[in-house]
Amino acid sequence: MTPSVEFRGLSKAFHGNMANTDLSFKVRKGSVHAIIGENGAGKSTAMKILYGIYQPDEGEIYIEGKLWGGRQKPWSSSSDAILHGIGMVHQHFMLGGPHTVLDNILLGAEQAHWGWRWLPKALRPIDRDEARQRLESLSEQYGLKVAWDALVENLSVGVHQRIEILKLLYRDAKILILDEPTAVLTQQETNELFDHLRKLCHRGKTILMITHKLKEVMSIADRVTVFRAGKIVGEREIHKTYVEDLASLMVGRKVSLKAESPPQVVLQEPVLQVQGLSVKDFKLQEVSLQVRRGEVVGIAGVEGNGQAELLQVLLHPLEYQNRMKGVIEVVGKNIEGLNTRQIRDLGMGVIPDDRLRDALLTDRPAQENYILGLHREKPFCQAGLILDRQVEELTDQAMEEYDIRPRSRLLKADRFSGGNQQKLVIAREFFRSPKLLVIAQPTRGVDVGAIEFIHKKIFRARSEGSGILLISSELDEILALSDRILVMYTGKIIFEFNRGEVTEQALGLAMGGEARS
Amino acid sequence: MIFFKKMIYFLKPLFSVVLGLGLGLVITKIAGEDPWNVLQILLKSAFGSRYDIGMTLFYSIPLVFTGLSVALAFQAKLFNIGAEGQLAMGSIAAAAFGIYFPNIPFPVAPILASICAFLVGAVWGAIPGWLRARRGSHEVINTIMLNFIASGLTSWMTLYLFRNLDSQNPETKAVGAGYWMPHLKIFGESPVSFSIFIALFAAFCVWFFLWKTALGYEIRAVGQNESAARTVGIDSAKIRILVMAVAGGLSGLVATNEILAHAGRFRLGFSPGYGFMGIAVALLGRNKPGGVVLAALLFGALHKGTSDLDLETENVTRDLSQILQALIILCVSAEGLWSFLLESSFGFKKKKKSEIRTL
């Protein structure tokens, strides 16, 4: 049987560094094919080439035996791709909130009433009735049920995903690319999604799924291709492989999924104490937690269950003053009525989850980023004046200590790779040796080498007596770093585990709101 | 490589100016004049004598103030379209101060009047700043609205409160004799005064403030990425109000040139649009104080240079000044194109190599 998709020797470079090198693999028709790899392994790039967003530098792709694109026959865009039956669901869903489900699905593929053909295309009225009929039959066929007239913004992410898939089916996609489809889903929603995917395969659709969650690969995929540093390092049939095998392929060395934990430091006084924190119309309900010096407390949970909100309330309690209940103490001081700077000055460092949005001045040189938040602190600033020489020297020092590459303090922040950007932020937040560190998704979009480095730095901060609140949706990270794990679900903390008390599987279930050991 | 980039950085605006002027001269050709002749008239009129240079400087000074005003606001990503209203309010305030207290002696009087102009301009700038920071309404709309209000308010004050009854012109009474700034004698009869040093000092202060102080750093941080600034505890609302207030004050200082050195009174409609030209000046000067001073000089020279065209040529008038300004701005706006052309023609290969090294 001709493969549904075939990559032959595909390469792609960005600004001289190779994102993909010589990719060759085949995808069987009617199968779920998983593409796994660490962040930055080149999975997304490869899929974006298939979808027509990027042009490859070398190599070809064949769709059902026919050349779809390559150096000889470059394809131009994603609308080309959809014409050829290739559809993609992006990690961040592309839906217009205030519009109905039906309109979202039709957008870009509207069909006109037959009677209005004589009008220019852009002016033809949309035939929603016919579209609705077609969608009804599609949804029956694949068991994807959605309320067509509901507004998208009122629906959950699980439903959004269903809409995205329906969007592709409506456009007759034969090959569906799903980029990290479960990143924002609960366990239950994930299971539902997998049921749908199986149905789709039975009816002849081919599914390419990018993920880095091995457990999910084992449960849904038929075959898996492993990426590392832009290359394919292995291919496996699912029934002939196991999780540890895939993990070591991904990372490139033997990995024990259990992390070595450095010796526990004697626990000292609490640096963060949250009691009965609820915020009205915000996801938090009755959250209580405590972080002491010398421990890492991990907050596990699927994204969107209140972690981001918790961070916001810790940083900007003034903005939630009127609808907030409960007490937050940072380093023994109630932070009610304090502004962000005062709270940070109590000894709190923050590494936000979205560094480009919340931590970096992307268009300014590294040295200006390094002093952000320290710009009124002693060696950098005296009597309101910024001391350039100190800034330069200390930035150079930090770049050396945290191995930030390239070592150029004048390079703009957005010219650094994700890992180096994150190291810069970490260097900055660690500078004051804060007593409390709130760290959210510290290794998101960070390359493998940097992940290890960052984890080491977090452990070092712990042994130097910082209390660390770690918010992460990566199970591995939570399990490796945390001395205690709190599971957050729909704005509540529903479980607490000590180090070693919980398996990855049980934690995964707990994150979906289920208790089982 | 860095040197090369720096050079492009400085060359680009210059390139835009030359190209804009060139296009303008093409238009004079179409209008039926000899472009070479027009260019000579322009240069002679702007720089031909000490008096001409003085007049060029005199027109440039208000543009330095308004250009700085727009540039400073822009560093915090605020669009100050209200310099025109702010300079009117500052000027009428200086004039009113001079009319109410005519007997203050020399060095004290202009200082107090300048402070008064700065403060009233600052209030006029702070209003849209406050509205933006606390109420979220956009400063572009509000500054434009306040221009109209300032225009109406100054008209009313001129005609009903301080009217000079001895004149046919809509103007206020004169300020006291102690208010006049000393003129610079080397520029002959031209009204260039001590105000030029105030303008240069203001440019230096803005530069120092933005790039050397912690507060200036916060302003730029808010302009760059408000969300990141907020995360590290910078109060962007306060910063916005402050920036708009200082920007308004800078515009208000136009009074030092007009009221305290030239007219000695508030004349309705004295500004040929200094506030709006300030936007162009800031744009050409890349929102940097040094650039603003240079751009203001250029626009001042254009303004003065074209003023003689009415007399000396048949087919073009002083309106050419506006055409030239517009063309220069167009060329500046298309700067992305220049850098693309420059880099693709002889900088590209080198760039790629260096990028490989950095990654």
CSV table of C-alpha atoms in Angstrom, one decimal, chain A residues 147-469:
chain,number,residue,atom,x,y,z
A,147,ALA,CA,-24.0,22.7,19.6
A,148,TRP,CA,-23.7,24.6,16.3
A,149,ASP,CA,-25.2,27.8,17.5
A,150,ALA,CA,-23.3,28.2,20.8
A,151,LEU,CA,-20.7,30.9,21.0
A,152,VAL,CA,-17.2,29.6,21.0
A,153,GLU,CA,-16.1,31.6,24.0
A,154,ASN,CA,-18.6,29.8,26.2
A,155,LEU,CA,-17.3,26.4,25.4
A,156,SER,CA,-14.6,24.4,27.1
A,157,VAL,CA,-11.2,23.7,25.5
A,158,GLY,CA,-12.2,20.1,24.9
A,159,VAL,CA,-15.0,21.3,22.8
A,160,HIS,CA,-12.7,23.7,21.0
A,161,GLN,CA,-10.6,20.8,20.0
A,162,ARG,CA,-13.6,19.0,18.6
A,163,ILE,CA,-14.5,22.1,16.6
A,164,GLU,CA,-11.0,22.3,15.2
A,165,ILE,CA,-11.2,18.7,14.0
A,166,LEU,CA,-14.7,19.3,12.5
A,167,LYS,CA,-13.2,22.3,10.7
A,168,LEU,CA,-10.8,20.0,9.0
A,169,LEU,CA,-13.3,17.3,8.3
A,170,TYR,CA,-15.6,19.9,6.7
A,171,ARG,CA,-12.8,20.8,4.4
A,172,ASP,CA,-12.4,17.1,3.5
A,173,ALA,CA,-9.0,16.7,5.1
A,174,LYS,CA,-7.6,13.2,4.7
A,175,ILE,CA,-4.5,13.8,6.8
A,176,LEU,CA,-4.9,15.5,10.1
A,177,ILE,CA,-1.9,17.0,11.9
A,178,LEU,CA,-2.4,17.6,15.6
A,179,ASP,CA,0.1,19.7,17.4
A,180,GLU,CA,0.3,18.7,21.1
A,181,PRO,CA,-3.5,18.0,21.2
A,182,THR,CA,-3.6,17.1,24.8
A,183,ALA,CA,-1.6,20.0,26.3
A,184,VAL,CA,-4.7,21.8,27.7
A,185,LEU,CA,-7.0,18.8,28.1
A,186,THR,CA,-8.0,17.0,31.2
A,187,GLN,CA,-7.6,13.3,31.5
A,188,GLN,CA,-11.2,12.7,30.6
A,189,GLU,CA,-11.2,15.0,27.7
A,190,THR,CA,-8.0,13.3,26.5
A,191,ASN,CA,-9.7,10.0,26.6
A,192,GLU,CA,-12.7,11.3,24.6
A,193,LEU,CA,-10.3,12.8,22.0
A,194,PHE,CA,-8.6,9.5,21.6
A,195,ASP,CA,-11.9,7.7,21.0
A,196,HIS,CA,-12.7,10.2,18.3
A,197,LEU,CA,-9.2,9.8,16.8
A,198,ARG,CA,-9.7,6.0,16.6
A,199,LYS,CA,-13.0,6.5,14.8
A,200,LEU,CA,-11.4,8.8,12.3
A,201,CYS,CA,-8.7,6.2,11.6
A,202,HIS,CA,-11.3,3.5,11.1
A,203,ARG,CA,-12.8,5.6,8.4
A,204,GLY,CA,-9.6,6.0,6.6
A,205,LYS,CA,-8.2,9.3,7.9
A,206,THR,CA,-4.5,9.5,8.7
A,207,ILE,CA,-3.5,11.2,11.8
A,208,LEU,CA,-0.1,12.7,12.6
A,209,MET,CA,0.2,13.7,16.2
A,210,ILE,CA,3.0,15.7,17.7
A,211,THR,CA,3.5,15.2,21.4
A,212,HIS,CA,6.1,14.7,24.1
A,213,LYS,CA,3.8,12.7,26.4
A,214,LEU,CA,5.0,9.1,26.1
A,215,LYS,CA,2.1,7.6,28.0
A,216,GLU,CA,-0.3,9.0,25.4
A,217,VAL,CA,1.8,7.7,22.6
A,218,MET,CA,1.6,4.2,24.0
A,219,SER,CA,-2.2,4.4,24.3
A,220,ILE,CA,-3.2,5.9,21.0
A,221,ALA,CA,-0.4,5.6,18.3
A,222,ASP,CA,0.2,2.8,15.9
A,223,ARG,CA,3.7,3.8,15.0
A,224,VAL,CA,6.0,6.4,16.4
A,225,THR,CA,8.9,8.4,14.9
A,226,VAL,CA,11.3,9.9,17.4
A,227,PHE,CA,13.0,13.2,16.8
A,228,ARG,CA,16.1,14.5,18.4
A,229,ALA,CA,17.9,17.7,17.6
A,230,GLY,CA,16.3,18.0,14.2
A,231,LYS,CA,17.0,14.4,13.2
A,232,ILE,CA,15.1,11.2,13.2
A,233,VAL,CA,16.7,8.9,15.7
A,234,GLY,CA,14.4,6.0,15.7
A,235,GLU,CA,11.1,4.5,14.6
A,236,ARG,CA,9.1,2.0,16.4
A,237,GLU,CA,5.9,0.0,16.1
A,238,ILE,CA,4.0,0.7,19.3
A,239,HIS,CA,3.3,-3.0,20.2
A,240,LYS,CA,7.1,-3.6,20.0
A,241,THR,CA,8.2,-0.8,22.3
A,242,TYR,CA,7.8,0.5,25.8
A,243,VAL,CA,8.0,3.9,27.5
A,244,GLU,CA,11.6,3.7,28.8
A,245,ASP,CA,12.8,2.8,25.3
A,246,LEU,CA,11.1,5.8,23.8
A,247,ALA,CA,12.4,8.0,26.6
A,248,SER,CA,16.0,7.1,26.1
A,249,LEU,CA,15.6,7.5,22.3
A,250,MET,CA,14.2,11.0,22.9
A,251,VAL,CA,16.9,12.2,25.3
A,252,GLY,CA,19.8,10.3,23.7
A,253,ARG,CA,21.0,8.6,26.8
A,254,LYS,CA,19.7,6.2,29.3
A,255,VAL,CA,17.2,7.9,31.4
A,256,SER,CA,15.8,6.7,34.6
A,257,LEU,CA,12.4,8.2,34.9
A,258,LYS,CA,13.0,8.6,38.6
A,259,ALA,CA,15.1,11.7,39.3
A,260,GLU,CA,18.0,11.6,41.8
A,261,SER,CA,17.0,13.9,44.6
A,262,PRO,CA,19.7,15.9,46.4
A,263,PRO,CA,19.8,15.5,50.1
A,264,GLN,CA,16.9,17.1,51.9
A,265,VAL,CA,17.8,20.3,53.7
A,266,VAL,CA,16.5,20.7,57.2
A,267,LEU,CA,13.2,22.5,56.8
A,268,GLN,CA,13.0,25.9,58.2
A,269,GLU,CA,10.4,28.6,58.7
A,270,PRO,CA,7.7,29.0,56.0
A,271,VAL,CA,8.3,31.7,53.4
A,272,LEU,CA,4.9,31.4,51.8
A,273,GLN,CA,1.7,30.7,53.5
A,274,VAL,CA,-1.6,30.8,51.7
A,275,GLN,CA,-4.8,30.1,53.7
A,276,GLY,CA,-8.3,29.7,52.3
A,277,LEU,CA,-7.6,31.8,49.2
A,278,SER,CA,-10.6,32.3,47.0
A,279,VAL,CA,-11.1,34.8,44.3
A,280,LYS,CA,-14.6,35.5,43.0
A,281,ASP,CA,-15.2,35.0,39.3
A,282,PHE,CA,-11.6,33.7,39.1
A,283,LYS,CA,-10.6,30.1,39.2
A,284,LEU,CA,-9.3,30.0,42.7
A,285,GLN,CA,-11.3,28.3,45.5
A,286,GLU,CA,-10.2,27.7,49.0
A,287,VAL,CA,-6.5,27.3,48.2
A,288,SER,CA,-4.2,26.6,51.1
A,289,LEU,CA,-0.6,25.9,50.9
A,290,GLN,CA,2.7,26.4,52.6
A,291,VAL,CA,6.3,26.6,51.3
A,292,ARG,CA,9.2,26.5,53.7
A,293,ARG,CA,12.8,27.4,53.2
A,294,GLY,CA,14.7,24.6,51.7
A,295,GLU,CA,11.9,22.8,49.9
A,296,VAL,CA,10.4,22.6,46.5
A,297,VAL,CA,6.7,22.5,46.4
A,298,GLY,CA,5.3,21.5,43.1
A,299,ILE,CA,1.9,22.4,41.8
A,300,ALA,CA,0.8,19.9,39.2
A,301,GLY,CA,-2.2,20.3,37.0
A,302,VAL,CA,-3.4,20.6,33.5
A,303,GLU,CA,-3.0,24.1,32.4
A,304,GLY,CA,-5.9,26.4,33.0
A,305,ASN,CA,-6.9,24.9,36.3
A,306,GLY,CA,-6.0,28.0,38.3
A,307,GLN,CA,-2.2,27.9,38.4
A,308,ALA,CA,-1.8,31.1,36.3
A,309,GLU,CA,-4.4,32.8,38.5
A,310,LEU,CA,-2.6,31.8,41.7
A,311,LEU,CA,0.6,33.4,40.3
A,312,GLN,CA,-1.3,36.6,39.4
A,313,VAL,CA,-2.8,36.9,42.9
A,314,LEU,CA,0.6,36.4,44.5
A,315,LEU,CA,2.1,39.1,42.4
A,316,HIS,CA,-0.7,41.6,42.2
A,317,PRO,CA,-3.0,41.2,45.2
A,318,LEU,CA,-4.0,44.9,45.0
A,319,GLU,CA,-5.9,44.2,41.8
A,320,TYR,CA,-8.0,41.4,43.4
A,321,GLN,CA,-8.4,43.1,46.7
A,322,ASN,CA,-12.2,43.5,46.4
A,323,ARG,CA,-13.1,40.0,45.5
A,324,MET,CA,-10.4,38.1,47.3
A,325,LYS,CA,-10.8,36.0,50.5
A,326,GLY,CA,-8.1,34.4,52.6
A,327,VAL,CA,-4.7,35.3,53.8
A,328,ILE,CA,-1.4,35.3,51.9
A,329,GLU,CA,1.8,35.6,53.9
A,330,VAL,CA,5.2,36.1,52.1
A,331,VAL,CA,8.2,35.7,54.4
A,332,GLY,CA,5.9,36.0,57.4
A,333,LYS,CA,4.2,39.2,56.3
A,334,ASN,CA,0.6,39.5,55.2
A,335,ILE,CA,0.7,41.0,51.7
A,336,GLU,CA,-2.7,42.5,51.7
A,337,GLY,CA,-2.5,46.0,50.5
A,338,LEU,CA,1.1,45.7,49.2
A,339,ASN,CA,2.0,46.5,45.7
A,340,THR,CA,4.0,44.3,43.4
A,341,ARG,CA,7.4,46.0,44.2
A,342,GLN,CA,6.8,45.8,47.9
A,343,ILE,CA,6.0,42.1,47.7
A,344,ARG,CA,9.1,41.4,45.6
A,345,ASP,CA,11.2,43.4,48.1
A,346,LEU,CA,10.1,41.1,50.9
A,347,GLY,CA,12.2,38.5,49.1
A,348,MET,CA,10.1,37.0,46.3
A,349,GLY,CA,11.5,36.2,42.9
A,350,VAL,CA,9.2,35.3,40.1
A,351,ILE,CA,9.8,33.4,36.8
A,352,PRO,CA,6.6,33.7,34.9
A,353,ASP,CA,5.4,31.0,32.5
A,354,ASP,CA,5.4,33.2,29.4
A,355,ARG,CA,8.8,34.8,29.4
A,356,LEU,CA,8.3,36.8,26.2
A,357,ARG,CA,5.1,38.3,27.5
A,358,ASP,CA,5.9,38.8,31.1
A,359,ALA,CA,9.6,38.7,31.7
A,360,LEU,CA,11.6,40.2,28.8
A,361,LEU,CA,12.0,43.4,26.9
A,362,THR,CA,12.5,41.5,23.6
A,363,ASP,CA,13.7,44.5,21.6
A,364,ARG,CA,16.3,45.6,24.2
A,365,PRO,CA,19.8,44.3,24.8
A,366,ALA,CA,20.5,41.5,27.3
A,367,GLN,CA,22.0,43.9,29.8
A,368,GLU,CA,18.8,45.9,30.0
A,369,ASN,CA,16.8,42.7,30.5
A,370,TYR,CA,19.1,41.6,33.2
A,371,ILE,CA,18.4,44.6,35.4
A,372,LEU,CA,14.6,44.6,34.8
A,373,GLY,CA,13.3,44.6,38.4
A,374,LEU,CA,16.8,45.0,39.8
A,375,HIS,CA,17.0,48.5,38.3
A,376,ARG,CA,16.4,50.1,41.7
A,377,GLU,CA,18.7,47.7,43.5
A,378,LYS,CA,22.0,48.5,45.1
A,379,PRO,CA,24.9,47.7,42.8
A,380,PHE,CA,23.0,48.7,39.7
A,381,CYS,CA,21.5,51.9,40.9
A,382,GLN,CA,22.5,54.7,43.2
A,383,ALA,CA,20.4,57.8,44.0
A,384,GLY,CA,18.1,57.0,41.1
A,385,LEU,CA,20.9,56.8,38.6
A,386,ILE,CA,21.7,53.6,36.8
A,387,LEU,CA,25.4,52.7,37.0
A,388,ASP,CA,26.3,51.5,33.5
A,389,ARG,CA,29.6,50.0,34.5
A,390,GLN,CA,28.1,47.9,37.2
A,391,VAL,CA,25.3,46.8,34.9
A,392,GLU,CA,27.9,45.7,32.2
A,393,GLU,CA,30.2,43.9,34.6
A,394,LEU,CA,27.4,42.0,36.4
A,395,THR,CA,25.7,41.1,33.2
A,396,ASP,CA,28.9,39.7,31.9
A,397,GLN,CA,29.4,37.8,35.1
A,398,ALA,CA,25.9,36.4,35.0
A,399,MET,CA,26.2,35.3,31.4
A,400,GLU,CA,29.4,33.4,32.4
A,401,GLU,CA,27.8,31.8,35.5
A,402,TYR,CA,24.6,30.8,33.8
A,403,ASP,CA,26.3,29.9,30.5
A,404,ILE,CA,24.1,32.2,28.4
A,405,ARG,CA,25.1,32.0,24.8
A,406,PRO,CA,26.1,34.0,22.9
A,407,ARG,CA,28.0,35.9,25.5
A,408,SER,CA,26.9,39.3,24.2
A,409,ARG,CA,25.2,41.6,26.6
A,410,LEU,CA,24.3,44.0,23.8
A,411,LEU,CA,22.4,41.4,21.8
A,412,LYS,CA,18.7,41.9,21.8
A,413,ALA,CA,16.7,39.5,23.9
A,414,ASP,CA,14.7,38.0,21.1
A,415,ARG,CA,17.9,37.0,19.3
A,416,PHE,CA,18.7,34.5,22.1
A,417,SER,CA,17.2,31.0,21.9
A,418,GLY,CA,14.4,30.1,24.3
A,419,GLY,CA,16.8,28.3,26.7
A,420,ASN,CA,19.2,31.2,26.9
A,421,GLN,CA,16.4,33.7,27.3
A,422,GLN,CA,15.1,31.6,30.2
A,423,LYS,CA,18.6,31.4,31.7
A,424,LEU,CA,18.8,35.2,31.6
A,425,VAL,CA,15.5,35.5,33.4
A,426,ILE,CA,16.6,32.9,36.0
A,427,ALA,CA,19.9,34.7,36.5
A,428,ARG,CA,18.1,37.9,37.1
A,429,GLU,CA,15.6,36.5,39.6
A,430,PHE,CA,18.2,34.5,41.4
A,431,PHE,CA,20.5,37.6,41.8
A,432,ARG,CA,18.9,38.8,45.0
A,433,SER,CA,18.9,35.2,46.5
A,434,PRO,CA,15.2,35.5,47.1
A,435,LYS,CA,13.8,33.7,50.1
A,436,LEU,CA,10.7,32.6,48.0
A,437,LEU,CA,10.9,31.7,44.4
A,438,VAL,CA,7.8,31.3,42.4
A,439,ILE,CA,8.7,29.5,39.2
A,440,ALA,CA,6.2,28.7,36.5
A,441,GLN,CA,6.9,26.3,33.6
A,442,PRO,CA,10.6,26.9,33.9
A,443,THR,CA,11.6,24.7,31.0
A,444,ARG,CA,8.8,25.4,28.5
A,445,GLY,CA,10.3,25.8,25.0
A,446,VAL,CA,13.7,25.2,26.4
A,447,ASP,CA,16.3,22.9,24.8
A,448,VAL,CA,17.3,19.7,26.5
A,449,GLY,CA,20.7,20.9,27.7
A,450,ALA,CA,19.3,24.0,29.2
A,451,ILE,CA,16.6,22.0,31.0
A,452,GLU,CA,19.1,20.0,33.0
A,453,PHE,CA,21.0,23.2,33.8
A,454,ILE,CA,17.9,25.0,35.0
A,455,HIS,CA,16.9,22.1,37.1
A,456,LYS,CA,20.3,22.1,38.7
A,457,LYS,CA,20.1,25.8,39.4
A,458,ILE,CA,16.7,25.3,41.1
A,459,PHE,CA,18.1,22.6,43.3
A,460,ARG,CA,21.0,24.8,44.2
A,461,ALA,CA,18.7,27.7,45.1
A,462,ARG,CA,16.9,25.2,47.4
A,463,SER,CA,20.0,24.0,49.1
A,464,GLU,CA,21.0,27.7,49.6
A,465,GLY,CA,17.8,28.0,51.6
A,466,SER,CA,15.2,29.4,49.2
A,467,GLY,CA,11.7,28.1,49.4
A,468,ILE,CA,10.4,27.3,45.9
A,469,LEU,CA,6.9,27.1,44.5
